[in-house]
């Protein structure tokens, strides 16, 4: 599931970044930086810990992903939609 989330995220961010460029979105660079930080976090996930049943580690990842996505959509993506 983690690999699928990474793949989807990369595709989604690429499409969103292309759209931002196409409309001349002024906060493009800060959005791209936020996307890159999220991807770095996703790439740092230790899948072996998950496979070995480290539930607290997995819960931490799930909390991070849910919080980040909710905040990003509520704050940043709404600004794009308002453009």
PDB file of N, CA and C in Angstrom:
ATOM      1  N   UNK A   1       0.828  -1.193   0.000  1.00  0.00           N
ATOM      2  CA  UNK A   1       0.000   0.000   0.000  1.00  0.00           C
ATOM      3  C   UNK A   1       0.872   1.257   0.000  1.00  0.00           C
ATOM      4  N   UNK A   2       1.979   1.222   0.734  1.00  0.00           N
ATOM      5  CA  UNK A   2       2.866   2.391   0.806  1.00  0.00           C
ATOM      6  C   UNK A   2       3.391   2.734  -0.584  1.00  0.00           C
ATOM      7  N   UNK A   3       3.822   1.718  -1.328  1.00  0.00           N
ATOM      8  CA  UNK A   3       4.343   1.975  -2.677  1.00  0.00           C
ATOM      9  C   UNK A   3       3.265   2.549  -3.591  1.00  0.00           C
ATOM     10  N   UNK A   4       2.044   2.054  -3.461  1.00  0.00           N
ATOM     11  CA  UNK A   4       0.946   2.584  -4.272  1.00  0.00           C
ATOM     12  C   UNK A   4       0.649   4.034  -3.904  1.00  0.00           C
ATOM     13  N   UNK A   5       0.699   4.342  -2.618  1.00  0.00           N
ATOM     14  CA  UNK A   5       0.485   5.720  -2.178  1.00  0.00           C
ATOM     15  C   UNK A   5       1.570   6.635  -2.734  1.00  0.00           C
ATOM     16  N   UNK A   6       2.813   6.165  -2.710  1.00  0.00           N
ATOM     17  CA  UNK A   6       3.916   6.960  -3.263  1.00  0.00           C
ATOM     18  C   UNK A   6       3.688   7.234  -4.748  1.00  0.00           C
ATOM     19  N   UNK A   7       3.354   6.186  -5.495  1.00  0.00           N
ATOM     20  CA  UNK A   7       3.143   6.343  -6.933  1.00  0.00           C
ATOM     21  C   UNK A   7       2.003   7.312  -7.222  1.00  0.00           C
ATOM     22  N   UNK A   8       0.899   7.142  -6.521  1.00  0.00           N
ATOM     23  CA  UNK A   8      -0.247   8.028  -6.731  1.00  0.00           C
ATOM     24  C   UNK A   8       0.122   9.470  -6.390  1.00  0.00           C
ATOM     25  N   UNK A   9       0.826   9.638  -5.281  1.00  0.00           N
ATOM     26  CA  UNK A   9       1.199  10.974  -4.825  1.00  0.00           C
ATOM     27  C   UNK A   9       2.075  11.672  -5.854  1.00  0.00           C
ATOM     28  N   UNK A  10       3.037  10.960  -6.395  1.00  0.00           N
ATOM     29  CA  UNK A  10       3.918  11.536  -7.413  1.00  0.00           C
ATOM     30  C   UNK A  10       3.100  11.986  -8.622  1.00  0.00           C
ATOM     31  N   UNK A  11       2.214  11.120  -9.090  1.00  0.00           N
ATOM     32  CA  UNK A  11       1.383  11.466 -10.249  1.00  0.00           C
ATOM     33  C   UNK A  11       0.482  12.663  -9.943  1.00  0.00           C
ATOM     34  N   UNK A  12      -0.131  12.657  -8.774  1.00  0.00           N
ATOM     35  CA  UNK A  12      -1.028  13.751  -8.396  1.00  0.00           C
ATOM     36  C   UNK A  12      -0.269  15.071  -8.298  1.00  0.00           C
ATOM     37  N   UNK A  13       0.879  15.048  -7.623  1.00  0.00           N
ATOM     38  CA  UNK A  13       1.659  16.273  -7.469  1.00  0.00           C
ATOM     39  C   UNK A  13       2.129  16.795  -8.819  1.00  0.00           C
ATOM     40  N   UNK A  14       2.548  15.905  -9.709  1.00  0.00           N
ATOM     41  CA  UNK A  14       2.980  16.349 -11.040  1.00  0.00           C
ATOM     42  C   UNK A  14       1.841  17.037 -11.780  1.00  0.00           C
ATOM     43  N   UNK A  15       0.659  16.443 -11.732  1.00  0.00           N
ATOM     44  CA  UNK A  15      -0.496  17.045 -12.411  1.00  0.00           C
ATOM     45  C   UNK A  15      -0.858  18.381 -11.779  1.00  0.00           C
ATOM     46  N   UNK A  16      -0.842  18.440 -10.463  1.00  0.00           N
ATOM     47  CA  UNK A  16      -1.174  19.685  -9.763  1.00  0.00           C
ATOM     48  C   UNK A  16      -0.150  20.771 -10.077  1.00  0.00           C
ATOM     49  N   UNK A  17       1.124  20.401 -10.119  1.00  0.00           N
ATOM     50  CA  UNK A  17       2.173  21.375 -10.407  1.00  0.00           C
ATOM     51  C   UNK A  17       2.072  21.883 -11.846  1.00  0.00           C
ATOM     52  N   UNK A  18       1.742  21.010 -12.772  1.00  0.00           N
ATOM     53  CA  UNK A  18       1.541  21.445 -14.158  1.00  0.00           C
ATOM     54  C   UNK A  18       0.376  22.425 -14.239  1.00  0.00           C
ATOM     55  N   UNK A  19      -0.686  22.133 -13.525  1.00  0.00           N
ATOM     56  CA  UNK A  19      -1.837  23.030 -13.520  1.00  0.00           C
ATOM     57  C   UNK A  19      -1.453  24.387 -12.932  1.00  0.00           C
ATOM     58  N   UNK A  20      -0.733  24.367 -11.806  1.00  0.00           N
ATOM     59  CA  UNK A  20      -0.329  25.631 -11.179  1.00  0.00           C
ATOM     60  C   UNK A  20       0.510  26.469 -12.136  1.00  0.00           C
ATOM     61  N   UNK A  21       1.421  25.812 -12.849  1.00  0.00           N
ATOM     62  CA  UNK A  21       2.232  26.545 -13.822  1.00  0.00           C
ATOM     63  C   UNK A  21       1.363  27.117 -14.934  1.00  0.00           C
ATOM     64  N   UNK A  22       0.389  26.346 -15.377  1.00  0.00           N
ATOM     65  CA  UNK A  22      -0.444  26.783 -16.505  1.00  0.00           C
ATOM     66  C   UNK A  22      -1.302  28.001 -16.169  1.00  0.00           C
ATOM     67  N   UNK A  23      -1.620  28.187 -14.891  1.00  0.00           N
ATOM     68  CA  UNK A  23      -2.429  29.345 -14.496  1.00  0.00           C
ATOM     69  C   UNK A  23      -1.578  30.460 -13.896  1.00  0.00           C
ATOM     70  N   UNK A  24      -0.256  30.265 -13.883  1.00  0.00           N
ATOM     71  CA  UNK A  24       0.632  31.282 -13.333  1.00  0.00           C
ATOM     72  C   UNK A  24       0.464  31.471 -11.838  1.00  0.00           C
ATOM     73  N   UNK A  25       0.249  30.377 -11.140  1.00  0.00           N
ATOM     74  CA  UNK A  25      -0.002  30.429  -9.698  1.00  0.00           C
ATOM     75  C   UNK A  25       1.216  30.977  -8.961  1.00  0.00           C
ATOM     76  N   UNK A  26       1.015  32.049  -8.202  1.00  0.00           N
ATOM     77  CA  UNK A  26       2.130  32.755  -7.561  1.00  0.00           C
ATOM     78  C   UNK A  26       2.779  31.971  -6.417  1.00  0.00           C
ATOM     79  N   UNK A  27       2.064  31.040  -5.826  1.00  0.00           N
ATOM     80  CA  UNK A  27       2.615  30.254  -4.715  1.00  0.00           C
ATOM     81  C   UNK A  27       3.152  28.897  -5.185  1.00  0.00           C
ATOM     82  N   UNK A  28       3.444  28.802  -6.470  1.00  0.00           N
ATOM     83  CA  UNK A  28       3.909  27.536  -7.040  1.00  0.00           C
ATOM     84  C   UNK A  28       5.130  26.990  -6.308  1.00  0.00           C
ATOM     85  N   UNK A  29       6.127  27.835  -6.087  1.00  0.00           N
ATOM     86  CA  UNK A  29       7.365  27.340  -5.482  1.00  0.00           C
ATOM     87  C   UNK A  29       7.153  26.831  -4.060  1.00  0.00           C
ATOM     88  N   UNK A  30       6.319  27.508  -3.287  1.00  0.00           N
ATOM     89  CA  UNK A  30       6.075  27.025  -1.924  1.00  0.00           C
ATOM     90  C   UNK A  30       5.264  25.726  -1.953  1.00  0.00           C
ATOM     91  N   UNK A  31       4.349  25.613  -2.896  1.00  0.00           N
ATOM     92  CA  UNK A  31       3.585  24.367  -3.044  1.00  0.00           C
ATOM     93  C   UNK A  31       4.516  23.227  -3.441  1.00  0.00           C
ATOM     94  N   UNK A  32       5.396  23.495  -4.404  1.00  0.00           N
ATOM     95  CA  UNK A  32       6.331  22.457  -4.856  1.00  0.00           C
ATOM     96  C   UNK A  32       7.243  22.031  -3.714  1.00  0.00           C
ATOM     97  N   UNK A  33       7.688  22.980  -2.907  1.00  0.00           N
ATOM     98  CA  UNK A  33       8.534  22.648  -1.759  1.00  0.00           C
ATOM     99  C   UNK A  33       7.773  21.768  -0.767  1.00  0.00           C
ATOM    100  N   UNK A  34       6.513  22.087  -0.527  1.00  0.00           N
ATOM    101  CA  UNK A  34       5.692  21.269   0.378  1.00  0.00           C
ATOM    102  C   UNK A  34       5.513  19.862  -0.189  1.00  0.00           C
ATOM    103  N   UNK A  35       5.295  19.778  -1.482  1.00  0.00           N
ATOM    104  CA  UNK A  35       5.171  18.468  -2.123  1.00  0.00           C
ATOM    105  C   UNK A  35       6.465  17.676  -1.960  1.00  0.00           C
ATOM    106  N   UNK A  36       7.596  18.332  -2.192  1.00  0.00           N
ATOM    107  CA  UNK A  36       8.888  17.654  -2.077  1.00  0.00           C
ATOM    108  C   UNK A  36       9.139  17.163  -0.656  1.00  0.00           C
ATOM    109  N   UNK A  37       8.778  17.967   0.332  1.00  0.00           N
ATOM    110  CA  UNK A  37       8.943  17.550   1.727  1.00  0.00           C
ATOM    111  C   UNK A  37       8.086  16.324   2.030  1.00  0.00           C
ATOM    112  N   UNK A  38       6.864  16.321   1.535  1.00  0.00           N
ATOM    113  CA  UNK A  38       5.984  15.175   1.748  1.00  0.00           C
ATOM    114  C   UNK A  38       6.583  13.925   1.108  1.00  0.00           C
ATOM    115  N   UNK A  39       7.069  14.057  -0.125  1.00  0.00           N
ATOM    116  CA  UNK A  39       7.656  12.909  -0.816  1.00  0.00           C
ATOM    117  C   UNK A  39       8.910  12.408  -0.113  1.00  0.00           C
ATOM    118  N   UNK A  40       9.716  13.321   0.422  1.00  0.00           N
ATOM    119  CA  UNK A  40      10.899  12.904   1.182  1.00  0.00           C
ATOM    120  C   UNK A  40      10.490  12.078   2.393  1.00  0.00           C
ATOM    121  N   UNK A  41       9.456  12.526   3.083  1.00  0.00           N
ATOM    122  CA  UNK A  41       8.955  11.783   4.242  1.00  0.00           C
ATOM    123  C   UNK A  41       8.461  10.402   3.807  1.00  0.00           C
ATOM    124  N   UNK A  42       7.726  10.351   2.712  1.00  0.00           N
ATOM    125  CA  UNK A  42       7.228   9.069   2.217  1.00  0.00           C
ATOM    126  C   UNK A  42       8.380   8.138   1.836  1.00  0.00           C
ATOM    127  N   UNK A  43       9.426   8.705   1.241  1.00  0.00           N
ATOM    128  CA  UNK A  43      10.575   7.895   0.842  1.00  0.00           C
ATOM    129  C   UNK A  43      11.404   7.422   2.027  1.00  0.00           C
ATOM    130  N   UNK A  44      11.238   8.072   3.172  1.00  0.00           N
ATOM    131  CA  UNK A  44      12.008   7.673   4.352  1.00  0.00           C
ATOM    132  C   UNK A  44      11.301   6.598   5.178  1.00  0.00           C
ATOM    133  N   UNK A  45      10.132   6.185   4.748  1.00  0.00           N
ATOM    134  CA  UNK A  45       9.386   5.164   5.493  1.00  0.00           C
ATOM    135  C   UNK A  45      10.155   3.851   5.476  1.00  0.00           C
ATOM    136  N   UNK A  46      10.297   3.270   6.637  1.00  0.00           N
ATOM    137  CA  UNK A  46      10.971   1.984   6.796  1.00  0.00           C
ATOM    138  C   UNK A  46       9.913   0.880   6.713  1.00  0.00           C
ATOM    139  N   UNK A  47       9.746   0.339   5.520  1.00  0.00           N
ATOM    140  CA  UNK A  47       8.720  -0.675   5.288  1.00  0.00           C
ATOM    141  C   UNK A  47       8.982  -1.918   6.133  1.00  0.00           C
ATOM    142  N   UNK A  48      10.234  -2.186   6.408  1.00  0.00           N
ATOM    143  CA  UNK A  48      10.577  -3.356   7.225  1.00  0.00           C
ATOM    144  C   UNK A  48       9.962  -3.252   8.624  1.00  0.00           C
ATOM    145  N   UNK A  49       9.955  -2.048   9.185  1.00  0.00           N
ATOM    146  CA  UNK A  49       9.326  -1.862  10.493  1.00  0.00           C
ATOM    147  C   UNK A  49       7.838  -2.185  10.428  1.00  0.00           C
ATOM    148  N   UNK A  50       7.212  -1.766   9.358  1.00  0.00           N
ATOM    149  CA  UNK A  50       5.782  -2.048   9.190  1.00  0.00           C
ATOM    150  C   UNK A  50       5.572  -3.550   9.051  1.00  0.00           C
ATOM    151  N   UNK A  51       6.395  -4.184   8.210  1.00  0.00           N
ATOM    152  CA  UNK A  51       6.277  -5.624   7.994  1.00  0.00           C
ATOM    153  C   UNK A  51       6.524  -6.419   9.271  1.00  0.00           C
ATOM    154  N   UNK A  52       7.349  -5.868  10.152  1.00  0.00           N
ATOM    155  CA  UNK A  52       7.673  -6.567  11.400  1.00  0.00           C
ATOM    156  C   UNK A  52       6.708  -6.239  12.530  1.00  0.00           C
ATOM    157  N   UNK A  53       5.614  -5.572  12.200  1.00  0.00           N
ATOM    158  CA  UNK A  53       4.565  -5.357  13.184  1.00  0.00           C
ATOM    159  C   UNK A  53       4.777  -4.213  14.146  1.00  0.00           C
ATOM    160  N   UNK A  54       5.586  -3.240  13.786  1.00  0.00           N
ATOM    161  CA  UNK A  54       5.761  -2.058  14.636  1.00  0.00           C
ATOM    162  C   UNK A  54       4.541  -1.149  14.450  1.00  0.00           C
ATOM    163  N   UNK A  55       3.497  -1.469  15.166  1.00  0.00           N
ATOM    164  CA  UNK A  55       2.219  -0.770  14.982  1.00  0.00           C
ATOM    165  C   UNK A  55       2.289   0.712  15.309  1.00  0.00           C
ATOM    166  N   UNK A  56       3.043   1.080  16.320  1.00  0.00           N
ATOM    167  CA  UNK A  56       3.153   2.501  16.668  1.00  0.00           C
ATOM    168  C   UNK A  56       3.797   3.285  15.527  1.00  0.00           C
ATOM    169  N   UNK A  57       4.777   2.680  14.884  1.00  0.00           N
ATOM    170  CA  UNK A  57       5.429   3.312  13.736  1.00  0.00           C
ATOM    171  C   UNK A  57       4.413   3.523  12.613  1.00  0.00           C
ATOM    172  N   UNK A  58       3.628   2.485  12.330  1.00  0.00           N
ATOM    173  CA  UNK A  58       2.614   2.574  11.284  1.00  0.00           C
ATOM    174  C   UNK A  58       1.562   3.625  11.624  1.00  0.00           C
ATOM    175  N   UNK A  59       1.126   3.660  12.860  1.00  0.00           N
ATOM    176  CA  UNK A  59       0.139   4.658  13.281  1.00  0.00           C
ATOM    177  C   UNK A  59       0.705   6.063  13.116  1.00  0.00           C
ATOM    178  N   UNK A  60       1.983   6.234  13.430  1.00  0.00           N
ATOM    179  CA  UNK A  60       2.632   7.530  13.240  1.00  0.00           C
ATOM    180  C   UNK A  60       2.630   7.959  11.785  1.00  0.00           C
ATOM    181  N   UNK A  61       2.892   7.018  10.898  1.00  0.00           N
ATOM    182  CA  UNK A  61       2.872   7.322   9.466  1.00  0.00           C
ATOM    183  C   UNK A  61       1.463   7.691   9.022  1.00  0.00           C
ATOM    184  N   UNK A  62       0.493   6.901   9.445  1.00  0.00           N
ATOM    185  CA  UNK A  62      -0.895   7.181   9.070  1.00  0.00           C
ATOM    186  C   UNK A  62      -1.349   8.538   9.592  1.00  0.00           C
ATOM    187  N   UNK A  63      -0.982   8.855  10.826  1.00  0.00           N
ATOM    188  CA  UNK A  63      -1.322  10.167  11.389  1.00  0.00           C
ATOM    189  C   UNK A  63      -0.698  11.288  10.567  1.00  0.00           C
ATOM    190  N   UNK A  64       0.585  11.120  10.230  1.00  0.00           N
ATOM    191  CA  UNK A  64       1.280  12.135   9.435  1.00  0.00           C
ATOM    192  C   UNK A  64       0.583  12.344   8.093  1.00  0.00           C
ATOM    193  N   UNK A  65       0.315  11.246   7.385  1.00  0.00           N
ATOM    194  CA  UNK A  65      -0.292  11.341   6.056  1.00  0.00           C
ATOM    195  C   UNK A  65      -1.668  11.997   6.135  1.00  0.00           C
ATOM    196  N   UNK A  66      -2.492  11.538   7.062  1.00  0.00           N
ATOM    197  CA  UNK A  66      -3.846  12.107   7.189  1.00  0.00           C
ATOM    198  C   UNK A  66      -3.800  13.585   7.554  1.00  0.00           C
ATOM    199  N   UNK A  67      -2.968  13.933   8.528  1.00  0.00           N
ATOM    200  CA  UNK A  67      -2.861  15.333   8.947  1.00  0.00           C
ATOM    201  C   UNK A  67      -2.327  16.203   7.818  1.00  0.00           C
ATOM    202  N   UNK A  68      -1.276  15.738   7.158  1.00  0.00           N
ATOM    203  CA  UNK A  68      -0.664  16.531   6.095  1.00  0.00           C
ATOM    204  C   UNK A  68      -1.653  16.755   4.964  1.00  0.00           C
ATOM    205  N   UNK A  69      -2.296  15.685   4.531  1.00  0.00           N
ATOM    206  CA  UNK A  69      -3.233  15.825   3.419  1.00  0.00           C
ATOM    207  C   UNK A  69      -4.398  16.734   3.777  1.00  0.00           C
ATOM    208  N   UNK A  70      -4.947  16.560   4.954  1.00  0.00           N
ATOM    209  CA  UNK A  70      -6.076  17.403   5.362  1.00  0.00           C
ATOM    210  C   UNK A  70      -5.664  18.867   5.403  1.00  0.00           C
ATOM    211  N   UNK A  71      -4.545  19.156   6.037  1.00  0.00           N
ATOM    212  CA  UNK A  71      -4.089  20.542   6.141  1.00  0.00           C
ATOM    213  C   UNK A  71      -3.720  21.114   4.777  1.00  0.00           C
ATOM    214  N   UNK A  72      -3.065  20.318   3.965  1.00  0.00           N
ATOM    215  CA  UNK A  72      -2.642  20.781   2.641  1.00  0.00           C
ATOM    216  C   UNK A  72      -3.863  21.104   1.779  1.00  0.00           C
ATOM    217  N   UNK A  73      -4.839  20.230   1.804  1.00  0.00           N
ATOM    218  CA  UNK A  73      -6.038  20.458   0.996  1.00  0.00           C
ATOM    219  C   UNK A  73      -6.811  21.662   1.516  1.00  0.00           C
ATOM    220  N   UNK A  74      -6.985  21.733   2.832  1.00  0.00           N
ATOM    221  CA  UNK A  74      -7.758  22.826   3.433  1.00  0.00           C
ATOM    222  C   UNK A  74      -7.091  24.178   3.214  1.00  0.00           C
ATOM    223  N   UNK A  75      -5.772  24.226   3.389  1.00  0.00           N
ATOM    224  CA  UNK A  75      -5.073  25.514   3.313  1.00  0.00           C
ATOM    225  C   UNK A  75      -4.559  25.828   1.915  1.00  0.00           C
ATOM    226  N   UNK A  76      -3.762  24.944   1.369  1.00  0.00           N
ATOM    227  CA  UNK A  76      -3.045  25.256   0.129  1.00  0.00           C
ATOM    228  C   UNK A  76      -3.878  25.026  -1.126  1.00  0.00           C
ATOM    229  N   UNK A  77      -4.494  23.871  -1.222  1.00  0.00           N
ATOM    230  CA  UNK A  77      -5.224  23.563  -2.451  1.00  0.00           C
ATOM    231  C   UNK A  77      -6.457  24.444  -2.628  1.00  0.00           C
ATOM    232  N   UNK A  78      -7.047  24.879  -1.538  1.00  0.00           N
ATOM    233  CA  UNK A  78      -8.188  25.791  -1.657  1.00  0.00           C
ATOM    234  C   UNK A  78      -7.759  27.120  -2.268  1.00  0.00           C
ATOM    235  N   UNK A  79      -6.523  27.524  -2.011  1.00  0.00           N
ATOM    236  CA  UNK A  79      -6.023  28.763  -2.607  1.00  0.00           C
ATOM    237  C   UNK A  79      -5.898  28.633  -4.122  1.00  0.00           C
ATOM    238  N   UNK A  80      -5.514  27.449  -4.573  1.00  0.00           N
ATOM    239  CA  UNK A  80      -5.419  27.222  -6.018  1.00  0.00           C
ATOM    240  C   UNK A  80      -6.815  27.288  -6.626  1.00  0.00           C
ATOM    241  N   UNK A  81      -7.758  26.649  -5.981  1.00  0.00           N
ATOM    242  CA  UNK A  81      -9.133  26.621  -6.493  1.00  0.00           C
ATOM    243  C   UNK A  81      -9.733  28.022  -6.559  1.00  0.00           C
ATOM    244  N   UNK A  82      -9.296  28.892  -5.657  1.00  0.00           N
ATOM    245  CA  UNK A  82      -9.827  30.258  -5.623  1.00  0.00           C
ATOM    246  C   UNK A  82      -9.240  31.127  -6.726  1.00  0.00           C
ATOM    247  N   UNK A  83      -8.176  30.673  -7.343  1.00  0.00           N
ATOM    248  CA  UNK A  83      -7.482  31.445  -8.393  1.00  0.00           C
ATOM    249  C   UNK A  83      -8.351  31.640  -9.587  1.00  0.00           C
TER     250      UNK A  83
END
